[in-house]
């Protein structure tokens, strides 16, 4: 997917299918060339390959295919990482940054949320994880914890509860 601008508004566009009759596999958007391209050339899910003239695209970041809260750094066709986004953010390939809301191509780069000792918050990607602000050697850090036994973290109660009581906001994204 990519966005076209018209009179200051963005409109979502979807790249066409790769093969006639295959209604699943689509071309990927190539940000450098600004066209729909073969997936292995576009570099959305893997580092871009070498150009025919022997050079590589400039270094950039891509989403970690197994975790949206992480990114990989590509240079000369090879990935390093994964690197974690700050809590409460996920990586946006469009923005090349970790953002709080990447809906419709938003690039609202955020500063890390202040850590107040004892405060708890829901993990940005998973209902069964939460983070608690903890003092370690005089400094405050967000430490990840897990709710075990199939239970979820409740944003309002700030504790682990049964899923139907916790009402995790991530559930709508998983359907």
C-alpha atoms as a PDB file:
ATOM      1  CA  UNK A   1       0.000   0.000   0.000  1.00  0.00           C
ATOM      2  CA  UNK A   2       1.096   3.571  -0.583  1.00  0.00           C
ATOM      3  CA  UNK A   3      -0.463   7.034  -0.471  1.00  0.00           C
ATOM      4  CA  UNK A   4      -1.096   9.599  -3.181  1.00  0.00           C
ATOM      5  CA  UNK A   5      -1.671  13.223  -2.300  1.00  0.00           C
ATOM      6  CA  UNK A   6      -4.341  15.358  -3.929  1.00  0.00           C
ATOM      7  CA  UNK A   7      -5.120  18.893  -2.771  1.00  0.00           C
ATOM      8  CA  UNK A   8      -3.417  18.298   0.581  1.00  0.00           C
ATOM      9  CA  UNK A   9      -5.249  15.026   1.343  1.00  0.00           C
ATOM     10  CA  UNK A  10      -3.790  11.529   1.248  1.00  0.00           C
ATOM     11  CA  UNK A  11      -5.512   8.648  -0.501  1.00  0.00           C
ATOM     12  CA  UNK A  12      -4.543   5.023   0.095  1.00  0.00           C
ATOM     13  CA  UNK A  13      -3.560   3.109  -3.035  1.00  0.00           C
ATOM     14  CA  UNK A  14      -3.020  -0.641  -3.314  1.00  0.00           C
ATOM     15  CA  UNK A  15      -0.472  -2.183  -5.649  1.00  0.00           C
ATOM     16  CA  UNK A  16      -1.894  -4.617  -8.250  1.00  0.00           C
ATOM     17  CA  UNK A  17      -1.716  -8.400  -8.101  1.00  0.00           C
ATOM     18  CA  UNK A  18       1.573  -9.930  -9.284  1.00  0.00           C
ATOM     19  CA  UNK A  19       0.165 -12.716 -11.437  1.00  0.00           C
ATOM     20  CA  UNK A  20      -3.102 -12.837 -13.345  1.00  0.00           C
ATOM     21  CA  UNK A  21      -5.508 -15.169 -11.570  1.00  0.00           C
ATOM     22  CA  UNK A  22      -3.584 -15.072  -8.240  1.00  0.00           C
ATOM     23  CA  UNK A  23      -5.871 -13.019  -6.002  1.00  0.00           C
ATOM     24  CA  UNK A  24      -3.494 -13.058  -3.026  1.00  0.00           C
ATOM     25  CA  UNK A  25       0.031 -12.059  -4.033  1.00  0.00           C
ATOM     26  CA  UNK A  26       0.524  -8.371  -4.809  1.00  0.00           C
ATOM     27  CA  UNK A  27       3.392  -6.235  -5.958  1.00  0.00           C
ATOM     28  CA  UNK A  28       5.039  -4.157  -3.212  1.00  0.00           C
ATOM     29  CA  UNK A  29       5.546  -0.416  -3.181  1.00  0.00           C
ATOM     30  CA  UNK A  30       9.148   0.602  -3.848  1.00  0.00           C
ATOM     31  CA  UNK A  31       9.719   3.824  -1.879  1.00  0.00           C
ATOM     32  CA  UNK A  32      12.944   4.737  -3.697  1.00  0.00           C
ATOM     33  CA  UNK A  33      11.524   4.389  -7.207  1.00  0.00           C
ATOM     34  CA  UNK A  34       7.951   5.311  -6.144  1.00  0.00           C
ATOM     35  CA  UNK A  35       6.356   2.508  -8.160  1.00  0.00           C
ATOM     36  CA  UNK A  36       4.754  -0.875  -7.502  1.00  0.00           C
ATOM     37  CA  UNK A  37       7.578  -3.362  -7.930  1.00  0.00           C
ATOM     38  CA  UNK A  38       8.527  -7.018  -7.438  1.00  0.00           C
ATOM     39  CA  UNK A  39       8.718  -7.784  -3.685  1.00  0.00           C
ATOM     40  CA  UNK A  40      12.412  -8.730  -3.836  1.00  0.00           C
ATOM     41  CA  UNK A  41      13.194  -5.379  -5.503  1.00  0.00           C
ATOM     42  CA  UNK A  42      10.941  -3.164  -3.356  1.00  0.00           C
ATOM     43  CA  UNK A  43      12.587  -4.125  -0.078  1.00  0.00           C
ATOM     44  CA  UNK A  44       9.476  -4.082   2.140  1.00  0.00           C
ATOM     45  CA  UNK A  45       9.928  -7.435   3.856  1.00  0.00           C
ATOM     46  CA  UNK A  46      13.620  -7.990   3.149  1.00  0.00           C
ATOM     47  CA  UNK A  47      16.613  -5.803   2.458  1.00  0.00           C
ATOM     48  CA  UNK A  48      16.698  -4.487  -1.121  1.00  0.00           C
ATOM     49  CA  UNK A  49      18.948  -6.385  -3.499  1.00  0.00           C
ATOM     50  CA  UNK A  50      21.889  -5.073  -5.475  1.00  0.00           C
ATOM     51  CA  UNK A  51      21.164  -2.868  -8.476  1.00  0.00           C
ATOM     52  CA  UNK A  52      22.192  -4.211 -11.925  1.00  0.00           C
ATOM     53  CA  UNK A  53      25.138  -1.755 -11.970  1.00  0.00           C
ATOM     54  CA  UNK A  54      26.576  -3.413  -8.825  1.00  0.00           C
ATOM     55  CA  UNK A  55      25.650  -0.711  -6.316  1.00  0.00           C
ATOM     56  CA  UNK A  56      23.211  -1.033  -3.427  1.00  0.00           C
ATOM     57  CA  UNK A  57      20.352   1.244  -2.366  1.00  0.00           C
ATOM     58  CA  UNK A  58      21.249   3.660   0.438  1.00  0.00           C
ATOM     59  CA  UNK A  59      21.019   2.317   4.016  1.00  0.00           C
ATOM     60  CA  UNK A  60      17.496   2.257   5.437  1.00  0.00           C
ATOM     61  CA  UNK A  61      15.262   0.488   7.926  1.00  0.00           C
ATOM     62  CA  UNK A  62      12.579  -2.142   7.344  1.00  0.00           C
ATOM     63  CA  UNK A  63       9.979  -3.775   9.596  1.00  0.00           C
ATOM     64  CA  UNK A  64      10.993  -6.952  11.356  1.00  0.00           C
ATOM     65  CA  UNK A  65       8.624  -9.436   9.627  1.00  0.00           C
ATOM     66  CA  UNK A  66       8.006 -11.281  12.911  1.00  0.00           C
ATOM     67  CA  UNK A  67       7.421  -8.273  15.219  1.00  0.00           C
ATOM     68  CA  UNK A  68       6.006  -4.820  14.340  1.00  0.00           C
ATOM     69  CA  UNK A  69       7.591  -3.338  17.462  1.00  0.00           C
ATOM     70  CA  UNK A  70      11.042  -3.978  16.009  1.00  0.00           C
ATOM     71  CA  UNK A  71      12.953  -2.930  12.915  1.00  0.00           C
ATOM     72  CA  UNK A  72      15.997  -4.089  10.965  1.00  0.00           C
ATOM     73  CA  UNK A  73      18.686  -1.842   9.485  1.00  0.00           C
ATOM     74  CA  UNK A  74      19.658  -2.626   5.897  1.00  0.00           C
ATOM     75  CA  UNK A  75      23.033  -1.785   4.398  1.00  0.00           C
ATOM     76  CA  UNK A  76      24.581  -3.354   1.299  1.00  0.00           C
ATOM     77  CA  UNK A  77      21.775  -5.914   1.060  1.00  0.00           C
ATOM     78  CA  UNK A  78      22.230  -7.258   4.599  1.00  0.00           C
ATOM     79  CA  UNK A  79      20.096  -6.722   7.693  1.00  0.00           C
ATOM     80  CA  UNK A  80      21.319  -6.072  11.223  1.00  0.00           C
ATOM     81  CA  UNK A  81      19.174  -6.145  14.327  1.00  0.00           C
ATOM     82  CA  UNK A  82      16.431  -6.497  15.292  1.00  0.00           C
ATOM     83  CA  UNK A  83      16.207  -3.209  17.188  1.00  0.00           C
ATOM     84  CA  UNK A  84      13.313  -2.517  19.580  1.00  0.00           C
ATOM     85  CA  UNK A  85      11.045   0.491  19.270  1.00  0.00           C
ATOM     86  CA  UNK A  86      10.370   2.421  22.500  1.00  0.00           C
ATOM     87  CA  UNK A  87       7.369   1.088  24.455  1.00  0.00           C
ATOM     88  CA  UNK A  88       4.058   2.335  23.069  1.00  0.00           C
ATOM     89  CA  UNK A  89       5.369   2.626  19.508  1.00  0.00           C
ATOM     90  CA  UNK A  90       5.727   0.467  16.410  1.00  0.00           C
ATOM     91  CA  UNK A  91       7.990   0.888  13.416  1.00  0.00           C
ATOM     92  CA  UNK A  92       6.741   2.746  10.343  1.00  0.00           C
ATOM     93  CA  UNK A  93       8.590   1.964   7.123  1.00  0.00           C
ATOM     94  CA  UNK A  94       7.129   5.094   5.551  1.00  0.00           C
ATOM     95  CA  UNK A  95       8.435   7.331   8.338  1.00  0.00           C
ATOM     96  CA  UNK A  96      11.648   5.349   8.938  1.00  0.00           C
ATOM     97  CA  UNK A  97      10.966   5.872  12.665  1.00  0.00           C
ATOM     98  CA  UNK A  98       9.107   4.353  15.577  1.00  0.00           C
ATOM     99  CA  UNK A  99       5.731   6.101  15.844  1.00  0.00           C
ATOM    100  CA  UNK A 100       2.715   5.877  18.138  1.00  0.00           C
ATOM    101  CA  UNK A 101       0.163   5.908  15.282  1.00  0.00           C
ATOM    102  CA  UNK A 102       1.129   4.845  11.784  1.00  0.00           C
ATOM    103  CA  UNK A 103      -2.447   4.736  10.484  1.00  0.00           C
ATOM    104  CA  UNK A 104      -2.726   6.237   6.998  1.00  0.00           C
ATOM    105  CA  UNK A 105       1.003   6.958   6.844  1.00  0.00           C
ATOM    106  CA  UNK A 106       1.167   9.178   9.948  1.00  0.00           C
ATOM    107  CA  UNK A 107       4.700  10.083  10.987  1.00  0.00           C
ATOM    108  CA  UNK A 108       4.041  11.380  14.477  1.00  0.00           C
ATOM    109  CA  UNK A 109       7.432  10.573  15.959  1.00  0.00           C
ATOM    110  CA  UNK A 110       7.025  10.344  19.712  1.00  0.00           C
ATOM    111  CA  UNK A 111       9.255  10.888  22.676  1.00  0.00           C
ATOM    112  CA  UNK A 112       9.436   8.010  25.143  1.00  0.00           C
ATOM    113  CA  UNK A 113       6.652   8.052  27.771  1.00  0.00           C
ATOM    114  CA  UNK A 114       7.907   9.277  31.165  1.00  0.00           C
ATOM    115  CA  UNK A 115       8.443   6.513  33.673  1.00  0.00           C
ATOM    116  CA  UNK A 116       6.813   7.036  37.085  1.00  0.00           C
ATOM    117  CA  UNK A 117       7.719   4.331  39.593  1.00  0.00           C
ATOM    118  CA  UNK A 118       4.997   1.700  39.985  1.00  0.00           C
ATOM    119  CA  UNK A 119       3.036   2.796  36.897  1.00  0.00           C
ATOM    120  CA  UNK A 120       1.940   0.003  34.553  1.00  0.00           C
ATOM    121  CA  UNK A 121       0.943   0.062  30.907  1.00  0.00           C
ATOM    122  CA  UNK A 122      -0.130  -2.408  28.226  1.00  0.00           C
ATOM    123  CA  UNK A 123       2.518  -3.688  25.830  1.00  0.00           C
ATOM    124  CA  UNK A 124       2.035  -2.035  22.458  1.00  0.00           C
ATOM    125  CA  UNK A 125       1.590  -5.275  20.540  1.00  0.00           C
ATOM    126  CA  UNK A 126       0.479  -8.058  22.877  1.00  0.00           C
ATOM    127  CA  UNK A 127      -2.484  -8.356  25.272  1.00  0.00           C
ATOM    128  CA  UNK A 128      -0.724 -10.798  27.621  1.00  0.00           C
ATOM    129  CA  UNK A 129       2.255  -8.492  28.297  1.00  0.00           C
ATOM    130  CA  UNK A 130       2.546  -5.285  30.272  1.00  0.00           C
ATOM    131  CA  UNK A 131       5.360  -2.974  31.326  1.00  0.00           C
ATOM    132  CA  UNK A 132       5.965  -1.631  34.815  1.00  0.00           C
ATOM    133  CA  UNK A 133       8.100   1.380  35.714  1.00  0.00           C
ATOM    134  CA  UNK A 134      10.821   0.127  38.040  1.00  0.00           C
ATOM    135  CA  UNK A 135      13.777   1.843  39.710  1.00  0.00           C
ATOM    136  CA  UNK A 136      17.051   0.064  38.936  1.00  0.00           C
ATOM    137  CA  UNK A 137      20.289   1.509  40.332  1.00  0.00           C
ATOM    138  CA  UNK A 138      18.591   4.869  40.852  1.00  0.00           C
ATOM    139  CA  UNK A 139      17.208   5.099  37.297  1.00  0.00           C
ATOM    140  CA  UNK A 140      13.656   4.395  36.130  1.00  0.00           C
ATOM    141  CA  UNK A 141      13.062   1.822  33.384  1.00  0.00           C
ATOM    142  CA  UNK A 142      10.027   0.180  31.770  1.00  0.00           C
ATOM    143  CA  UNK A 143      10.346  -3.549  32.549  1.00  0.00           C
ATOM    144  CA  UNK A 144       8.259  -6.072  30.596  1.00  0.00           C
ATOM    145  CA  UNK A 145       6.131  -8.647  32.446  1.00  0.00           C
ATOM    146  CA  UNK A 146       3.809 -11.396  31.226  1.00  0.00           C
ATOM    147  CA  UNK A 147       0.285 -12.329  32.311  1.00  0.00           C
ATOM    148  CA  UNK A 148       0.363 -16.133  32.422  1.00  0.00           C
ATOM    149  CA  UNK A 149      -2.412 -18.674  31.966  1.00  0.00           C
ATOM    150  CA  UNK A 150      -4.213 -17.071  29.035  1.00  0.00           C
ATOM    151  CA  UNK A 151      -5.099 -13.871  30.852  1.00  0.00           C
ATOM    152  CA  UNK A 152      -4.672 -10.306  29.549  1.00  0.00           C
ATOM    153  CA  UNK A 153      -3.553  -6.996  31.005  1.00  0.00           C
ATOM    154  CA  UNK A 154      -6.356  -4.499  31.666  1.00  0.00           C
ATOM    155  CA  UNK A 155      -5.539  -0.892  30.754  1.00  0.00           C
ATOM    156  CA  UNK A 156      -8.167   0.464  33.148  1.00  0.00           C
ATOM    157  CA  UNK A 157      -7.467  -1.856  36.118  1.00  0.00           C
ATOM    158  CA  UNK A 158      -3.698  -1.990  35.460  1.00  0.00           C
ATOM    159  CA  UNK A 159      -3.548  -5.697  36.334  1.00  0.00           C
ATOM    160  CA  UNK A 160      -3.876  -9.130  34.718  1.00  0.00           C
ATOM    161  CA  UNK A 161      -7.495 -10.268  34.300  1.00  0.00           C
ATOM    162  CA  UNK A 162      -9.628 -12.672  32.294  1.00  0.00           C
ATOM    163  CA  UNK A 163      -9.681 -11.607  28.618  1.00  0.00           C
ATOM    164  CA  UNK A 164     -13.409 -10.764  28.607  1.00  0.00           C
ATOM    165  CA  UNK A 165     -12.855  -8.477  31.619  1.00  0.00           C
ATOM    166  CA  UNK A 166      -9.538  -6.964  30.474  1.00  0.00           C
ATOM    167  CA  UNK A 167     -10.994  -5.852  27.091  1.00  0.00           C
ATOM    168  CA  UNK A 168      -7.586  -5.543  25.441  1.00  0.00           C
ATOM    169  CA  UNK A 169      -7.631  -2.840  22.716  1.00  0.00           C
ATOM    170  CA  UNK A 170      -5.264  -4.933  20.539  1.00  0.00           C
ATOM    171  CA  UNK A 171      -7.934  -7.605  19.963  1.00  0.00           C
ATOM    172  CA  UNK A 172      -9.608  -5.562  17.200  1.00  0.00           C
ATOM    173  CA  UNK A 173      -6.258  -5.483  15.337  1.00  0.00           C
ATOM    174  CA  UNK A 174      -5.903  -9.264  15.527  1.00  0.00           C
ATOM    175  CA  UNK A 175      -9.253 -10.089  13.920  1.00  0.00           C
END
